[in-house]
mmCIF file of C-alpha atoms in Angstrom:
data_model
loop_
_atom_site.group_PDB
_atom_site.id
_atom_site.type_symbol
_atom_site.label_atom_id
_atom_site.label_comp_id
_atom_site.label_asym_id
_atom_site.label_seq_id
_atom_site.Cartn_x
_atom_site.Cartn_y
_atom_site.Cartn_z
ATOM 1 C CA MET A 15 0.000 0.000 0.000
ATOM 2 C CA LEU A 16 1.410 3.332 -1.096
ATOM 3 C CA ILE A 17 0.577 6.377 1.022
ATOM 4 C CA ARG A 18 0.325 9.464 -1.193
ATOM 5 C CA LEU A 19 -0.136 12.912 0.350
ATOM 6 C CA GLU A 20 0.963 15.119 -2.534
ATOM 7 C CA GLY A 21 -0.908 18.406 -2.563
ATOM 8 C CA ARG A 22 -1.603 18.244 1.164
ATOM 9 C CA THR A 23 -0.166 20.516 3.828
ATOM 10 C CA ALA A 24 0.489 19.146 7.302
ATOM 11 C CA LEU A 25 1.135 21.065 10.509
ATOM 12 C CA VAL A 26 2.963 19.120 13.212
ATOM 13 C CA LEU A 27 2.977 20.831 16.595
ATOM 14 C CA GLY A 28 6.059 19.960 18.612
ATOM 15 C CA GLY A 29 7.406 18.494 15.407
ATOM 16 C CA THR A 30 11.127 19.111 15.776
ATOM 17 C CA ARG A 31 11.985 16.244 18.127
ATOM 18 C CA GLY A 32 10.916 12.776 19.231
ATOM 19 C CA LEU A 33 7.565 11.388 18.165
ATOM 20 C CA GLY A 34 6.438 14.633 16.540
ATOM 21 C CA TRP A 35 9.553 14.598 14.374
ATOM 22 C CA SER A 36 8.898 10.967 13.467
ATOM 23 C CA CYS A 37 5.445 11.964 12.222
ATOM 24 C CA ALA A 38 6.848 14.936 10.325
ATOM 25 C CA LYS A 39 9.355 12.715 8.514
ATOM 26 C CA ALA A 40 6.732 10.121 7.605
ATOM 27 C CA LEU A 41 4.369 12.797 6.278
ATOM 28 C CA ASP A 42 7.198 14.350 4.277
ATOM 29 C CA GLU A 43 8.167 10.968 2.818
ATOM 30 C CA SER A 44 4.532 10.517 1.757
ATOM 31 C CA GLY A 45 4.629 13.735 -0.259
ATOM 32 C CA ALA A 46 3.015 16.307 2.042
ATOM 33 C CA ARG A 47 4.363 19.798 2.579
ATOM 34 C CA VAL A 48 5.171 19.788 6.284
ATOM 35 C CA ILE A 49 5.134 22.764 8.636
ATOM 36 C CA ILE A 50 6.809 21.918 11.915
ATOM 37 C CA ASN A 51 6.520 23.914 15.098
ATOM 38 C CA GLY A 52 8.743 24.140 18.153
ATOM 39 C CA ARG A 53 10.258 26.547 20.646
ATOM 40 C CA ASP A 54 13.926 26.184 19.669
ATOM 41 C CA ALA A 55 14.264 28.256 16.493
ATOM 42 C CA ALA A 56 17.833 27.241 15.622
ATOM 43 C CA HIS A 57 17.081 23.548 15.978
ATOM 44 C CA GLY A 58 13.748 23.880 14.201
ATOM 45 C CA GLN A 59 15.225 25.621 11.177
ATOM 46 C CA CYS A 60 17.895 22.947 10.942
ATOM 47 C CA VAL A 61 15.587 19.948 11.018
ATOM 48 C CA ALA A 62 13.023 21.581 8.708
ATOM 49 C CA ALA A 63 15.778 22.000 6.125
ATOM 50 C CA SER A 64 16.307 18.234 6.140
ATOM 51 C CA LEU A 65 12.752 17.639 4.893
ATOM 52 C CA SER A 66 11.834 17.757 1.222
ATOM 53 C CA ARG A 67 9.215 20.477 1.715
ATOM 54 C CA GLY A 68 9.786 21.426 5.341
ATOM 55 C CA ILE A 69 8.982 24.794 6.876
ATOM 56 C CA PHE A 70 9.604 25.782 10.488
ATOM 57 C CA VAL A 71 7.318 28.122 12.427
ATOM 58 C CA PRO A 72 8.379 28.941 15.999
ATOM 59 C CA GLY A 73 6.015 29.276 18.919
ATOM 60 C CA ASP A 74 4.960 27.925 22.295
ATOM 61 C CA ILE A 75 1.399 26.609 22.063
ATOM 62 C CA GLY A 76 1.175 26.923 25.830
ATOM 63 C CA ASP A 77 1.318 30.713 25.502
ATOM 64 C CA GLU A 78 -1.878 32.373 24.227
ATOM 65 C CA THR A 79 -0.090 35.197 22.415
ATOM 66 C CA GLU A 80 2.412 32.891 20.753
ATOM 67 C CA ARG A 81 -0.389 30.528 19.711
ATOM 68 C CA HIS A 82 -2.118 33.269 17.767
ATOM 69 C CA VAL A 83 1.126 34.405 16.147
ATOM 70 C CA LEU A 84 1.784 30.796 15.162
ATOM 71 C CA MET A 85 -1.642 30.411 13.574
ATOM 72 C CA GLN A 86 -1.241 33.664 11.637
ATOM 73 C CA ALA A 87 2.174 32.578 10.387
ATOM 74 C CA VAL A 88 0.810 29.220 9.220
ATOM 75 C CA ASP A 89 -2.130 30.925 7.474
ATOM 76 C CA ALA A 90 0.380 33.046 5.551
ATOM 77 C CA ILE A 91 2.056 29.842 4.319
ATOM 78 C CA GLY A 92 -1.097 27.883 3.634
ATOM 79 C CA ALA A 93 -3.789 26.413 5.861
ATOM 80 C CA PRO A 94 -3.132 22.783 6.819
ATOM 81 C CA ASP A 95 -5.228 19.857 5.659
ATOM 82 C CA ILE A 96 -3.577 17.672 8.307
ATOM 83 C CA ILE A 97 -2.936 18.710 11.905
ATOM 84 C CA VAL A 98 -0.845 16.635 14.289
ATOM 85 C CA THR A 99 -1.118 17.911 17.848
ATOM 86 C CA ASN A 100 1.791 17.106 20.107
ATOM 87 C CA ALA A 101 3.325 18.634 23.208
ATOM 88 C CA GLY A 102 5.818 17.423 25.744
ATOM 89 C CA GLY A 103 4.186 15.741 28.687
ATOM 90 C CA PRO A 104 3.962 17.518 32.040
ATOM 91 C CA PRO A 105 6.625 16.594 34.610
ATOM 92 C CA ALA A 106 6.177 13.354 36.527
ATOM 93 C CA ALA A 107 5.377 13.859 40.217
ATOM 94 C CA PRO A 108 2.959 12.547 42.848
ATOM 95 C CA PHE A 109 -0.361 14.372 43.048
ATOM 96 C CA GLU A 110 0.463 15.917 46.430
ATOM 97 C CA GLU A 111 3.645 17.507 45.046
ATOM 98 C CA THR A 112 1.872 19.164 42.114
ATOM 99 C CA ASP A 113 0.972 22.815 42.616
ATOM 100 C CA ALA A 114 -1.618 25.053 40.962
ATOM 101 C CA ALA A 115 0.900 26.713 38.639
ATOM 102 C CA GLN A 116 1.873 23.333 37.213
ATOM 103 C CA TRP A 117 -1.775 22.418 36.679
ATOM 104 C CA ARG A 118 -2.391 25.688 34.813
ATOM 105 C CA ARG A 119 0.667 25.218 32.608
ATOM 106 C CA ALA A 120 -0.259 21.612 31.778
ATOM 107 C CA HIS A 121 -3.791 22.722 30.885
ATOM 108 C CA GLU A 122 -2.512 25.423 28.523
ATOM 109 C CA VAL A 123 0.143 23.281 26.825
ATOM 110 C CA ASN A 124 -1.544 19.907 26.560
ATOM 111 C CA LEU A 125 -5.251 20.717 26.402
ATOM 112 C CA LEU A 126 -6.249 24.279 25.573
ATOM 113 C CA GLY A 127 -3.412 24.907 23.101
ATOM 114 C CA PRO A 128 -4.148 21.920 20.836
ATOM 115 C CA LEU A 129 -7.900 22.560 20.998
ATOM 116 C CA GLU A 130 -7.529 26.191 19.922
ATOM 117 C CA VAL A 131 -5.201 25.304 17.070
ATOM 118 C CA VAL A 132 -7.553 22.644 15.718
ATOM 119 C CA ARG A 133 -10.627 24.839 16.083
ATOM 120 C CA HIS A 134 -8.936 27.604 14.084
ATOM 121 C CA TRP A 135 -8.833 25.495 10.901
ATOM 122 C CA LEU A 136 -12.034 23.476 11.282
ATOM 123 C CA PRO A 137 -14.177 25.820 9.120
ATOM 124 C CA ARG A 138 -11.783 25.411 6.196
ATOM 125 C CA MET A 139 -11.669 21.651 6.608
ATOM 126 C CA ARG A 140 -15.463 21.542 6.623
ATOM 127 C CA ALA A 141 -15.623 23.705 3.499
ATOM 128 C CA GLN A 142 -13.245 21.482 1.553
ATOM 129 C CA ARG A 143 -14.755 18.311 3.041
ATOM 130 C CA TYR A 144 -11.378 16.946 3.975
ATOM 131 C CA GLY A 145 -9.323 17.090 7.120
ATOM 132 C CA ARG A 146 -7.135 14.853 9.228
ATOM 133 C CA ILE A 147 -6.504 15.507 12.905
ATOM 134 C CA VAL A 148 -4.101 13.215 14.729
ATOM 135 C CA ASN A 149 -3.461 13.753 18.431
ATOM 136 C CA ILE A 150 -0.332 12.339 20.046
ATOM 137 C CA THR A 151 -1.317 11.634 23.637
ATOM 138 C CA SER A 152 -0.194 8.672 25.767
ATOM 139 C CA PHE A 153 -1.094 5.119 26.756
ATOM 140 C CA VAL A 154 -2.090 6.589 30.137
ATOM 141 C CA VAL A 155 -5.377 7.490 28.441
ATOM 142 C CA LYS A 156 -6.243 3.792 28.686
ATOM 143 C CA GLU A 157 -4.170 2.792 31.709
ATOM 144 C CA LEU A 158 -3.481 5.468 34.306
ATOM 145 C CA TYR A 159 0.073 5.578 35.623
ATOM 146 C CA PRO A 160 1.189 6.513 39.160
ATOM 147 C CA ASN A 161 3.088 9.761 39.798
ATOM 148 C CA MET A 162 1.720 11.229 36.584
ATOM 149 C CA ALA A 163 -1.391 13.058 37.781
ATOM 150 C CA LEU A 164 -0.790 15.981 35.421
ATOM 151 C CA SER A 165 -0.295 13.868 32.318
ATOM 152 C CA ASN A 166 -3.107 11.467 33.208
ATOM 153 C CA SER A 167 -5.555 14.329 33.616
ATOM 154 C CA VAL A 168 -4.800 16.517 30.612
ATOM 155 C CA ARG A 169 -4.322 13.587 28.219
ATOM 156 C CA VAL A 170 -7.708 12.161 29.189
ATOM 157 C CA GLY A 171 -9.248 15.635 28.866
ATOM 158 C CA LEU A 172 -7.912 16.131 25.346
ATOM 159 C CA THR A 173 -9.035 12.647 24.369
ATOM 160 C CA GLY A 174 -12.572 13.374 25.547
ATOM 161 C CA ALA A 175 -12.799 16.664 23.688
ATOM 162 C CA MET A 176 -11.362 15.203 20.496
ATOM 163 C CA GLY A 177 -13.616 12.160 20.772
ATOM 164 C CA SER A 178 -16.630 14.468 20.802
ATOM 165 C CA LEU A 179 -15.237 16.400 17.842
ATOM 166 C CA ALA A 180 -14.717 13.198 15.854
ATOM 167 C CA ARG A 181 -18.438 12.443 15.993
ATOM 168 C CA GLU A 182 -19.406 16.040 15.190
ATOM 169 C CA VAL A 183 -17.341 16.370 12.005
ATOM 170 C CA ALA A 184 -17.408 12.810 10.652
ATOM 171 C CA ARG A 185 -19.901 13.645 7.897
ATOM 172 C CA SER A 186 -17.734 16.554 6.767
ATOM 173 C CA GLY A 187 -14.927 14.289 5.606
ATOM 174 C CA ILE A 188 -12.812 15.050 8.679
ATOM 175 C CA THR A 189 -11.302 12.304 10.808
ATOM 176 C CA VAL A 190 -10.002 12.711 14.347
ATOM 177 C CA ASN A 191 -7.865 10.021 15.939
ATOM 178 C CA GLY A 192 -5.384 9.599 18.760
ATOM 179 C CA LEU A 193 -1.988 7.918 18.766
ATOM 180 C CA LEU A 194 -1.107 6.610 22.212
ATOM 181 C CA PRO A 195 2.615 5.973 22.622
ATOM 182 C CA GLY A 196 3.707 3.574 25.316
ATOM 183 C CA LEU A 197 7.204 3.542 26.751
ATOM 184 C CA MET A 198 9.013 5.149 23.813
ATOM 185 C CA ASP A 199 12.747 5.801 24.007
ATOM 186 C CA THR A 200 12.552 9.583 23.649
ATOM 187 C CA GLY A 201 13.560 12.608 25.689
ATOM 188 C CA ALA A 202 10.151 12.656 27.365
ATOM 189 C CA LEU A 203 10.638 9.138 28.698
ATOM 190 C CA GLN A 204 14.149 9.982 29.826
ATOM 191 C CA ARG A 205 12.673 12.555 32.200
ATOM 192 C CA VAL A 206 10.400 9.875 33.681
ATOM 193 C CA ILE A 207 13.348 7.492 33.982
ATOM 194 C CA ARG A 208 15.407 10.126 35.792
ATOM 195 C CA ASP A 209 12.554 10.880 38.207
ATOM 196 C CA ARG A 210 11.942 7.193 38.987
ATOM 197 C CA ALA A 211 15.652 6.490 39.488
ATOM 198 C CA GLN A 212 15.872 9.301 42.022
ATOM 199 C CA ARG A 213 12.753 8.187 43.875
ATOM 200 C CA GLN A 214 13.744 4.507 43.996
ATOM 201 C CA GLY A 215 17.455 5.067 44.616
ATOM 202 C CA ILE A 216 18.544 2.975 41.640
ATOM 203 C CA SER A 217 20.399 3.733 38.420
ATOM 204 C CA GLU A 218 18.737 5.026 35.274
ATOM 205 C CA ASP A 219 19.962 1.925 33.433
ATOM 206 C CA GLU A 220 18.137 -0.251 35.964
ATOM 207 C CA VAL A 221 14.931 1.732 35.478
ATOM 208 C CA ARG A 222 15.274 1.478 31.712
ATOM 209 C CA ALA A 223 15.773 -2.304 31.965
ATOM 210 C CA GLN A 224 12.728 -2.641 34.235
ATOM 211 C CA MET A 225 10.607 -0.715 31.761
ATOM 212 C CA ALA A 226 11.769 -2.805 28.802
ATOM 213 C CA ASP A 227 11.072 -6.006 30.738
ATOM 214 C CA SER A 228 7.504 -4.863 31.442
ATOM 215 C CA ILE A 229 6.716 -4.689 27.712
ATOM 216 C CA PRO A 230 5.613 -7.905 25.967
ATOM 217 C CA VAL A 231 7.918 -7.328 22.971
ATOM 218 C CA GLY A 232 10.819 -6.844 25.400
ATOM 219 C CA ARG A 233 12.078 -3.434 24.366
ATOM 220 C CA LEU A 234 11.287 0.247 24.506
ATOM 221 C CA GLY A 235 9.616 1.756 21.477
ATOM 222 C CA THR A 236 11.434 4.031 19.060
ATOM 223 C CA ALA A 237 10.383 6.991 16.972
ATOM 224 C CA ALA A 238 10.641 4.775 13.885
ATOM 225 C CA ASP A 239 7.861 2.588 15.307
ATOM 226 C CA PHE A 240 5.559 5.582 15.420
ATOM 227 C CA GLY A 241 5.608 7.866 12.366
ATOM 228 C CA PRO A 242 4.277 5.505 9.675
ATOM 229 C CA LEU A 243 0.947 5.047 11.454
ATOM 230 C CA CYS A 244 0.561 8.827 11.645
ATOM 231 C CA ALA A 245 1.036 9.086 7.873
ATOM 232 C CA PHE A 246 -1.487 6.292 7.311
ATOM 233 C CA LEU A 247 -4.142 8.018 9.436
ATOM 234 C CA ALA A 248 -3.542 11.209 7.441
ATOM 235 C CA SER A 249 -4.176 9.441 4.141
ATOM 236 C CA GLU A 250 -7.236 8.557 2.084
ATOM 237 C CA HIS A 251 -6.769 4.926 3.151
ATOM 238 C CA ALA A 252 -7.938 5.860 6.664
ATOM 239 C CA ALA A 253 -11.085 7.757 5.635
ATOM 240 C CA TYR A 254 -13.286 5.276 7.540
ATOM 241 C CA ILE A 255 -11.253 5.381 10.751
ATOM 242 C CA THR A 256 -12.258 8.094 13.189
ATOM 243 C CA GLY A 257 -12.777 8.560 16.912
ATOM 244 C CA GLN A 258 -10.148 5.911 17.644
ATOM 245 C CA ASN A 259 -7.272 5.860 20.115
ATOM 246 C CA ILE A 260 -4.571 3.498 18.930
ATOM 247 C CA CYS A 261 -1.839 2.275 21.261
ATOM 248 C CA ILE A 262 1.694 1.963 19.922
ATOM 249 C CA ASP A 263 3.126 0.280 22.977
ATOM 250 C CA GLY A 264 4.549 -3.144 22.155
ATOM 251 C CA GLY A 265 1.541 -4.832 23.743
ATOM 252 C CA LEU A 266 1.900 -3.058 27.083
#
C-alpha cells in the first residue's frame, strides 16, 4: 500500500523532536508539505531544512499570544489539511507535590493549546470536506500511571474533547484520531526514567531495563515505530477510521 499525500499541507505541533519529528518525517516521505513547530528556532530551522518540503514556524502553544502568532504565520504559508497535535508531557510527580501553577501550565500546553489550534482550521476543513486531525497523547489514556497526575488528567481531557469532535465532524470528511505511545525511548521518557531512578534510589539503566522487561515485545519503542501510522491516518486509506485511540506500545 502506497501512502500518497501530494498536494496536502500538514502542521505538526512539537514536530522538531521525538515522536512529533517521526510523524513529520513520515508525512514528508509521503509527499506532504510539512510545517513543523517548536520553541527552539535554531534547531527547528535545521531539522526543517532536512525535509523535502519542510517549513519551520516557531512558537509555544502553551502561551496564548504565541499561539495566535503561530496560527497567523501558518495561514500566511497555507492552511493545513492535516494537523498533528503534540506537546511534551507535564513533569512526573505525585499528586500531592503538584501545585496550581503546574496544573495551569499543563492545561494550557496539553489541552487548551491543541484545541484552539484545531478549532482555528475546522471551518476550512469543513468547506473542503477533507481534514485529518491526529493527536499524540499517551497510553495513560487507557491505563493510568502513578506519579503522573498531570499527564493522566490533561491527556484524558484532550481525548474526551477530540472524541466528541470526531463524531461532530465525521460527515464533513474530517477524521479525528489519537496515537497513544507507550514507553518510547525519547527525551520525554528519559525525564520519567530520571525521576523514577531518584525516587527509587537505583540507576537510570536499571529503570530502563525494568521498563523494557515490562513490555511484551521486550524493548522500549522508538520513533521509527511511530511515524508511519501517523502518515497512514492522514491518508485517504484511513477515511473510515475516526474517533479511535490506537496504542503503539509493544503490547503493554
